[in-house]
PDB file of C-alpha atoms in Angstrom:
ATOM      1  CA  UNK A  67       0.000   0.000   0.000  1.00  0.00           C
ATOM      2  CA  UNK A  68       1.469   3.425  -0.961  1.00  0.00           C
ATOM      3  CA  UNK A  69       2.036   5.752   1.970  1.00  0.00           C
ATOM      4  CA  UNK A  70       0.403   9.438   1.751  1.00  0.00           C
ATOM      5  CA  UNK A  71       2.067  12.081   2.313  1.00  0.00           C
ATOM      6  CA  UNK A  72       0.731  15.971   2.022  1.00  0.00           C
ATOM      7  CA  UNK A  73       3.373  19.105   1.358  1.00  0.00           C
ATOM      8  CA  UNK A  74       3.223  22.335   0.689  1.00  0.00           C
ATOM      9  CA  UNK A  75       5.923  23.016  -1.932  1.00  0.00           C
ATOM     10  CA  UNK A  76       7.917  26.242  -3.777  1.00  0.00           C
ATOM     11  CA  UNK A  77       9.140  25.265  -6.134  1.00  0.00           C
ATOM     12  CA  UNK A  78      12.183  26.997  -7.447  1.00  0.00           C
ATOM     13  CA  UNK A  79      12.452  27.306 -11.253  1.00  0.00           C
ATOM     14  CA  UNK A  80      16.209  28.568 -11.172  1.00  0.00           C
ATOM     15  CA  UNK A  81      17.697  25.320  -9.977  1.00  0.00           C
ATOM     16  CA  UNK A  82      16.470  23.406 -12.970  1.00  0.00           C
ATOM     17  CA  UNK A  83      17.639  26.456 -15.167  1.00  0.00           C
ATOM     18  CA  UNK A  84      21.401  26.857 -13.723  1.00  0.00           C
ATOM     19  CA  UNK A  85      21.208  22.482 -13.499  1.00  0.00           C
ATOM     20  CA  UNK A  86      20.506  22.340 -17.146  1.00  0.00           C
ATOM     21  CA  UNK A  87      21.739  25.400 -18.571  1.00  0.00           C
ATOM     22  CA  UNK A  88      19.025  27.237 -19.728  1.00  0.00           C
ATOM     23  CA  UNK A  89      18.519  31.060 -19.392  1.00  0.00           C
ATOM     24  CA  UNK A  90      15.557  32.794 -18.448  1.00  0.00           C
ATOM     25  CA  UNK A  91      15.130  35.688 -21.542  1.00  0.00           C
ATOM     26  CA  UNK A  92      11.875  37.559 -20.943  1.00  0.00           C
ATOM     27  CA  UNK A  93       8.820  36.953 -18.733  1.00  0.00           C
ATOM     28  CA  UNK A  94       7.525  33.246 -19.416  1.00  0.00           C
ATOM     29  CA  UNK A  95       9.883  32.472 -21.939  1.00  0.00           C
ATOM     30  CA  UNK A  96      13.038  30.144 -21.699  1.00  0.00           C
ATOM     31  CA  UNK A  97      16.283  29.979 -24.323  1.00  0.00           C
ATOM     32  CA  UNK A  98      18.319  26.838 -24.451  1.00  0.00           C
ATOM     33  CA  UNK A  99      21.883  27.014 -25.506  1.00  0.00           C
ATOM     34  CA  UNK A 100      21.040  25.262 -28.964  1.00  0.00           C
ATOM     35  CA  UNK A 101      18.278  28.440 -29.818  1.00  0.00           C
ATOM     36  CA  UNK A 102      15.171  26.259 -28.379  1.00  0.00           C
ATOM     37  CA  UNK A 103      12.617  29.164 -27.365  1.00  0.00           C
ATOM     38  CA  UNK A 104      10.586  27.673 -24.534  1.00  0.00           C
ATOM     39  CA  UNK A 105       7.701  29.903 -24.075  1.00  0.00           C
ATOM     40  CA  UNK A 106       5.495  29.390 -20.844  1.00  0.00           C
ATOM     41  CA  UNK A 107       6.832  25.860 -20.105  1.00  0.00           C
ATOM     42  CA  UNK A 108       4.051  23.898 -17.613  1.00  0.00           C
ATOM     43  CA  UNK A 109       5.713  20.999 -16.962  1.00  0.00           C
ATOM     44  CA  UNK A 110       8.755  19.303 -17.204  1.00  0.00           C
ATOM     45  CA  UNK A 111      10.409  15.814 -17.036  1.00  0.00           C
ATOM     46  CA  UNK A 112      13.923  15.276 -15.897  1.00  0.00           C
ATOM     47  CA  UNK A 113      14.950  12.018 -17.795  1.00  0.00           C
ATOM     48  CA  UNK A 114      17.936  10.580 -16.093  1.00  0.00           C
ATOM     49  CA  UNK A 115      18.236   7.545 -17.640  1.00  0.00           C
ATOM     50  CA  UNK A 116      18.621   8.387 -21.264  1.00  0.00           C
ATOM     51  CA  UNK A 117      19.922  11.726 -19.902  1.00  0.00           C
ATOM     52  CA  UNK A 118      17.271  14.050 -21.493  1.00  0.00           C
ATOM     53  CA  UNK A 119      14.882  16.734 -20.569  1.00  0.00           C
ATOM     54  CA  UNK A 120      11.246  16.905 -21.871  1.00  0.00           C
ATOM     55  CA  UNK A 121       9.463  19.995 -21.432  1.00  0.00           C
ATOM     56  CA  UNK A 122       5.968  20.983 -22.021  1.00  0.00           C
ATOM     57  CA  UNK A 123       6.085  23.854 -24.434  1.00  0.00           C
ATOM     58  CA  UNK A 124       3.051  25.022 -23.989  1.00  0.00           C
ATOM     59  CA  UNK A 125       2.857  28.479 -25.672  1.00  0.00           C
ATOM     60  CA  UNK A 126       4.294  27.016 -28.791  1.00  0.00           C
ATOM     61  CA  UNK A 127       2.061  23.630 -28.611  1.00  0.00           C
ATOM     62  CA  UNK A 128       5.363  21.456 -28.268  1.00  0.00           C
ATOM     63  CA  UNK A 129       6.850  19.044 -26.477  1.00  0.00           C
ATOM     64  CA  UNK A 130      10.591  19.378 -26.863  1.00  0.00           C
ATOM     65  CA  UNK A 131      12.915  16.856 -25.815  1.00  0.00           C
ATOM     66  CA  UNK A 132      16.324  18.258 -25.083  1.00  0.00           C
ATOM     67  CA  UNK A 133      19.418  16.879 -24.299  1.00  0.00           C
ATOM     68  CA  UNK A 134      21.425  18.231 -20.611  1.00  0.00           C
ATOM     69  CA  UNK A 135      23.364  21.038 -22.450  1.00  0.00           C
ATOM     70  CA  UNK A 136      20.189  21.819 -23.565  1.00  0.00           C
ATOM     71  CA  UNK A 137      20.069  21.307 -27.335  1.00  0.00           C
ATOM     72  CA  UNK A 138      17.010  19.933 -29.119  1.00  0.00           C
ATOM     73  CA  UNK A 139      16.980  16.342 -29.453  1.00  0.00           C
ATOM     74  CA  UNK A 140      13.404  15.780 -31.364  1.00  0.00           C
ATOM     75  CA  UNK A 141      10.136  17.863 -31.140  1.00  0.00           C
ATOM     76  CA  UNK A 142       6.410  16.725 -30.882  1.00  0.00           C
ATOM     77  CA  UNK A 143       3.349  18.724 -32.077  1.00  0.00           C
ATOM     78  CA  UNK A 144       5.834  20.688 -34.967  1.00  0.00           C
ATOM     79  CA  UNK A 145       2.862  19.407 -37.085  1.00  0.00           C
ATOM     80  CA  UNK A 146       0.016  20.768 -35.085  1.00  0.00           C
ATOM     81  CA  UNK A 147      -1.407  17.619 -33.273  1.00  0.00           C
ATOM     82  CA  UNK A 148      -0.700  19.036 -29.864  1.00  0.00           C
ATOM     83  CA  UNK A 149      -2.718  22.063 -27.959  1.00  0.00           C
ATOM     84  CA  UNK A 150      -1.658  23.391 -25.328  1.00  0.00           C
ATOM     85  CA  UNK A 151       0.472  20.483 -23.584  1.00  0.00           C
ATOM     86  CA  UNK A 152       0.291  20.917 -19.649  1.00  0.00           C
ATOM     87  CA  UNK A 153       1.942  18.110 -18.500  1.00  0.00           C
ATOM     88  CA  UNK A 154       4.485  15.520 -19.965  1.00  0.00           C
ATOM     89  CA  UNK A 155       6.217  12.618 -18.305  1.00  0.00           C
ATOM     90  CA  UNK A 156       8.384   9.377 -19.416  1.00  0.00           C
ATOM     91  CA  UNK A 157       7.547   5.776 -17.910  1.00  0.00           C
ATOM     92  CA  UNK A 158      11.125   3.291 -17.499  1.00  0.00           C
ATOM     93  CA  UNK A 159      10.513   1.750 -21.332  1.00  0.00           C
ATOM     94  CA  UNK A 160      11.013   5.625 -22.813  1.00  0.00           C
ATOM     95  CA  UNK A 161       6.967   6.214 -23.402  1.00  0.00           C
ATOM     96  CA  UNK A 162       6.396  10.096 -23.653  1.00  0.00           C
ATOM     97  CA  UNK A 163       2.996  10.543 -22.374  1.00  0.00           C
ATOM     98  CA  UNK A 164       1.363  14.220 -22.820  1.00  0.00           C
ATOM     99  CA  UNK A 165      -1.752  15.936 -21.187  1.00  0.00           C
ATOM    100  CA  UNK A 166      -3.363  18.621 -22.679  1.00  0.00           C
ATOM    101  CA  UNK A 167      -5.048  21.468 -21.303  1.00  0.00           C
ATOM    102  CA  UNK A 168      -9.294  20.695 -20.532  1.00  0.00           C
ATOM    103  CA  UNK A 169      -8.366  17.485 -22.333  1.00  0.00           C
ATOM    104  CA  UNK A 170      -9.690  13.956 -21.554  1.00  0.00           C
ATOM    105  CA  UNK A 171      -7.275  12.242 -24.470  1.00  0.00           C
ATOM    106  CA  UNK A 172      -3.995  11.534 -22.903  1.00  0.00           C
ATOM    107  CA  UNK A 173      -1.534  11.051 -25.663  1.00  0.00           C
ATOM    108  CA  UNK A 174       1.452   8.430 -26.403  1.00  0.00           C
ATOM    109  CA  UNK A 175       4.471   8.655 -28.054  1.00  0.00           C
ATOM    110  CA  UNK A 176       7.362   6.944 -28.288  1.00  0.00           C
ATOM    111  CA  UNK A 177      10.776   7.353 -28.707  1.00  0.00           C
ATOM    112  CA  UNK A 178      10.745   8.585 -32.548  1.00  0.00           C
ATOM    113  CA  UNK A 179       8.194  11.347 -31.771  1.00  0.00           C
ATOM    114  CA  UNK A 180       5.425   8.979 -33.660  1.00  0.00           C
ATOM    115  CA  UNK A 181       2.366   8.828 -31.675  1.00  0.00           C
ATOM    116  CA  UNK A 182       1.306   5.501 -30.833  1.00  0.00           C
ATOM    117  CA  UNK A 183      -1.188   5.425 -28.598  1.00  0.00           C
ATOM    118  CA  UNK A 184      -4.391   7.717 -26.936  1.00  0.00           C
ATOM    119  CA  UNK A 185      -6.236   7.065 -23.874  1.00  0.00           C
ATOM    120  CA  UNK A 186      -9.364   8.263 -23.175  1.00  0.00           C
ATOM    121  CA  UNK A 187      -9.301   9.826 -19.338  1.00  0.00           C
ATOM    122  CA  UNK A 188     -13.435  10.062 -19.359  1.00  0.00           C
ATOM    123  CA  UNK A 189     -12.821   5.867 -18.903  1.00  0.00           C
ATOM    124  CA  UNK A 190     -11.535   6.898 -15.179  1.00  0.00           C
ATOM    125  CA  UNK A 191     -15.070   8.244 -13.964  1.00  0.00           C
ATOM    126  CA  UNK A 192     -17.586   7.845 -16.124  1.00  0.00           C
ATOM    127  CA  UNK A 193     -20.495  10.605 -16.060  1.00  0.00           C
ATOM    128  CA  UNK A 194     -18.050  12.741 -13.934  1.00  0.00           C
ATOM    129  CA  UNK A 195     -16.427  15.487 -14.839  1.00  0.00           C
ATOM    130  CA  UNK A 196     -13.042  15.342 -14.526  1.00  0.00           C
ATOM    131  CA  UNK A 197     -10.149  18.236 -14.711  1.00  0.00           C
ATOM    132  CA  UNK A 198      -6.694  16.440 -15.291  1.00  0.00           C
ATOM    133  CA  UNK A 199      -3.873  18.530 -15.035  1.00  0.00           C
ATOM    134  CA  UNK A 200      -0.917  16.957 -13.906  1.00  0.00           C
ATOM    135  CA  UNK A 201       0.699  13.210 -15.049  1.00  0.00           C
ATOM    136  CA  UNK A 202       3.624  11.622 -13.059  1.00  0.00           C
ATOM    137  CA  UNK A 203       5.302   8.251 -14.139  1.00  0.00           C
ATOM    138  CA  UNK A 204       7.159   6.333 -10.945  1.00  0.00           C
ATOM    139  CA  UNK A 205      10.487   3.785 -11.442  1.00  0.00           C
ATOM    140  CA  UNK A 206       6.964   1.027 -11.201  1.00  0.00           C
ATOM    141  CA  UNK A 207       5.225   1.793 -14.312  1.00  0.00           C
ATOM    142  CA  UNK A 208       2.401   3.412 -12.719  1.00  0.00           C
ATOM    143  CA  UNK A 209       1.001   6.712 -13.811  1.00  0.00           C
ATOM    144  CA  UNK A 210       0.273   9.117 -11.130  1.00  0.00           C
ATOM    145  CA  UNK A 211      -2.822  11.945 -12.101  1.00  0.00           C
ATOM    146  CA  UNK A 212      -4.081  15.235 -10.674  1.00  0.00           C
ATOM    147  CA  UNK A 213      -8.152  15.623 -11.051  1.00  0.00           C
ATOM    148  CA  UNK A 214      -7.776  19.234 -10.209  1.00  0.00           C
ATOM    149  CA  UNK A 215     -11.940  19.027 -10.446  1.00  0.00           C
ATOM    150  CA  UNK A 216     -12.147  16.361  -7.853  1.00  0.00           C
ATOM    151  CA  UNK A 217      -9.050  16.988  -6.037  1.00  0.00           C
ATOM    152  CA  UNK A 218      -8.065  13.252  -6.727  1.00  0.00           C
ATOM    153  CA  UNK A 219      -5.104  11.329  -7.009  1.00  0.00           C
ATOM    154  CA  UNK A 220      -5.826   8.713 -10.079  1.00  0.00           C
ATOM    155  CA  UNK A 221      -3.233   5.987 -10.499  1.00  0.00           C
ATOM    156  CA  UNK A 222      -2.925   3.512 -13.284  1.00  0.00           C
ATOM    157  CA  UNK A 223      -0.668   0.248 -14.282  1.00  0.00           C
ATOM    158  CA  UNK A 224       1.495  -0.070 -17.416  1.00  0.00           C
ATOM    159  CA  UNK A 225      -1.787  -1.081 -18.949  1.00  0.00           C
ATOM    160  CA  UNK A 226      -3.693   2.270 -18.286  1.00  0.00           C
ATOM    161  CA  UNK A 227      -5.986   0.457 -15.969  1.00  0.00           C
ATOM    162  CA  UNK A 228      -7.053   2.055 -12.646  1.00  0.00           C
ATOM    163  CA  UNK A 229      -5.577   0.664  -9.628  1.00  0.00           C
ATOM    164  CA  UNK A 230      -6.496   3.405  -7.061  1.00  0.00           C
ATOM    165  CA  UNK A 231      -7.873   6.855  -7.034  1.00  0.00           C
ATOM    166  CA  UNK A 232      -8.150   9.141  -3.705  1.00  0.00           C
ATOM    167  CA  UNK A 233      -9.009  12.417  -2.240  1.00  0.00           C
ATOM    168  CA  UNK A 234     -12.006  15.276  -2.439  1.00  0.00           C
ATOM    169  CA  UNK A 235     -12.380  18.532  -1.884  1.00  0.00           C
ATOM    170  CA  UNK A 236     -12.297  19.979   1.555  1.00  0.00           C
ATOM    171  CA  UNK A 237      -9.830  20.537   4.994  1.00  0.00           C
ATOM    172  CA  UNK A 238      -8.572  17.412   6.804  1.00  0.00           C
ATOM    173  CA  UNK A 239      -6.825  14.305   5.857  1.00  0.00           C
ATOM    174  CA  UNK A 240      -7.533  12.731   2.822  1.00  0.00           C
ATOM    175  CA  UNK A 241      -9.353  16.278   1.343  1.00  0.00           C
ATOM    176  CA  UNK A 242      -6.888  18.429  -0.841  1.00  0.00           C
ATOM    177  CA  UNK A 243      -8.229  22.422  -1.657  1.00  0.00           C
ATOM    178  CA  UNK A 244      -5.994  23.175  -4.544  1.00  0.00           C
ATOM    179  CA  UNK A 245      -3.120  20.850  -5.707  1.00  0.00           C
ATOM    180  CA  UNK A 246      -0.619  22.054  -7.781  1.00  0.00           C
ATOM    181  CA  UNK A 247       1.916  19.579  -7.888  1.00  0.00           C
ATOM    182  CA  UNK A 248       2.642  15.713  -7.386  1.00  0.00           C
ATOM    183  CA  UNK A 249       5.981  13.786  -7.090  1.00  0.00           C
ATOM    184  CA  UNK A 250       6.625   9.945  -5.627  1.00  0.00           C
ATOM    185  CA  UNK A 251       9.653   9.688  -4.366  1.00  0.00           C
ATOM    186  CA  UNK A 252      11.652   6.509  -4.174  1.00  0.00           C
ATOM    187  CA  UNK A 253       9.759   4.382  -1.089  1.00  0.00           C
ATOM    188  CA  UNK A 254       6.584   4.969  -2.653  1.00  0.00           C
ATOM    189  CA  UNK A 255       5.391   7.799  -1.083  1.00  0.00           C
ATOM    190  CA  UNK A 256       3.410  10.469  -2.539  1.00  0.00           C
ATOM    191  CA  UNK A 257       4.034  13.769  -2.139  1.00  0.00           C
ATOM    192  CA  UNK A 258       1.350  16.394  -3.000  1.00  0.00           C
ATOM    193  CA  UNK A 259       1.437  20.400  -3.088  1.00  0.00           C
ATOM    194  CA  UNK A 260      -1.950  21.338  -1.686  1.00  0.00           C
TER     195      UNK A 260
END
């Protein structure tokens, strides 16, 4: 059984910048050393086994995959099939998955930037709406998601199939208000800005 455990988190965009040299150049907008204009990035994906970062490029409708001097490996959504990516994360076998913003498609690619696969979030809680705005892959092969309409934690196996899903609104354990942000760190644990 997973442990629970709630945070309130600031996050700190410079470390990531300075860590993978990248330079802030006006508001909301990031420059790589290879010319890669990140403009109002979301979400981003530190990929430490193939050494890579993927970024959620949301202003330009991009995913951009980057390499840790921060030149552009591959790009997804150059040919318009993304809108408005929120949230990106890669599971151990190198899958790229991809929300979108007020989106119930999550979206699959691989390795080549070819998509291979959708899944339909509605599935989750049928006849409920849902707000998704946060995916988070673990060393397991589960996928971790933030209902930010429910204030719920989804999870789901390799296989996209739910395993759990918990919280609701309100104060007290177990309730979230407002999350922002979701990690699992290495004993299972999940850790949740609220």
């Amino acid at each position: 059984m997973r442990k629970f455990l709630g945070l309130s988190v600031l996050l700190i965009f410079s470390s990531l910048i300075s860590a993978q040299e990248l330079s802030l150049t006006s508001s909301g907008q990031i420059a790589s050393r290879g010319g890669v204009r990140l403009e109002s990035v979301s979400s981003f994906w530190l990929d430490e086994v193939k050494e890579r970062m993927v970024v959620a490029n949301t202003g330009a409708n991009e995913v951009d995959v980057l390499n840790l001097q921060g030149e552009l490996l591959f790009r997804i959504g150059d040919k318009g099939e993304l809108k408005l990516p929120i949230s990106v994360t890669v599971n151990s076998s190198g899958k790229i998955f991809i929300l979108e913003q007020k989106s119930l498609l999550l979206k699959i690619y691989d390795e080549q930037s070819q998509q291979i696969d959708t899944f339909n979030l509605e599935q989750i809680s049928p006849g409920k709406k849902s707000l998704f705005t946060q995916i988070y892959a673990d060393g397991q092969e589960y996928l971790y998601l933030v209902d930010s309409k429910n204030n719920q934690i989804v999870i789901l196996d390799e296989n996209l199939k739910l395993i759990n899903k918990f919280g609701w609104s309100g104060r007290g354990e177990g309730k979230f208000q407002q999350m922002v942000w979701l990690a699992v760190d290495n004993s299972g644990r999940i850790l949740v800005a609220d």
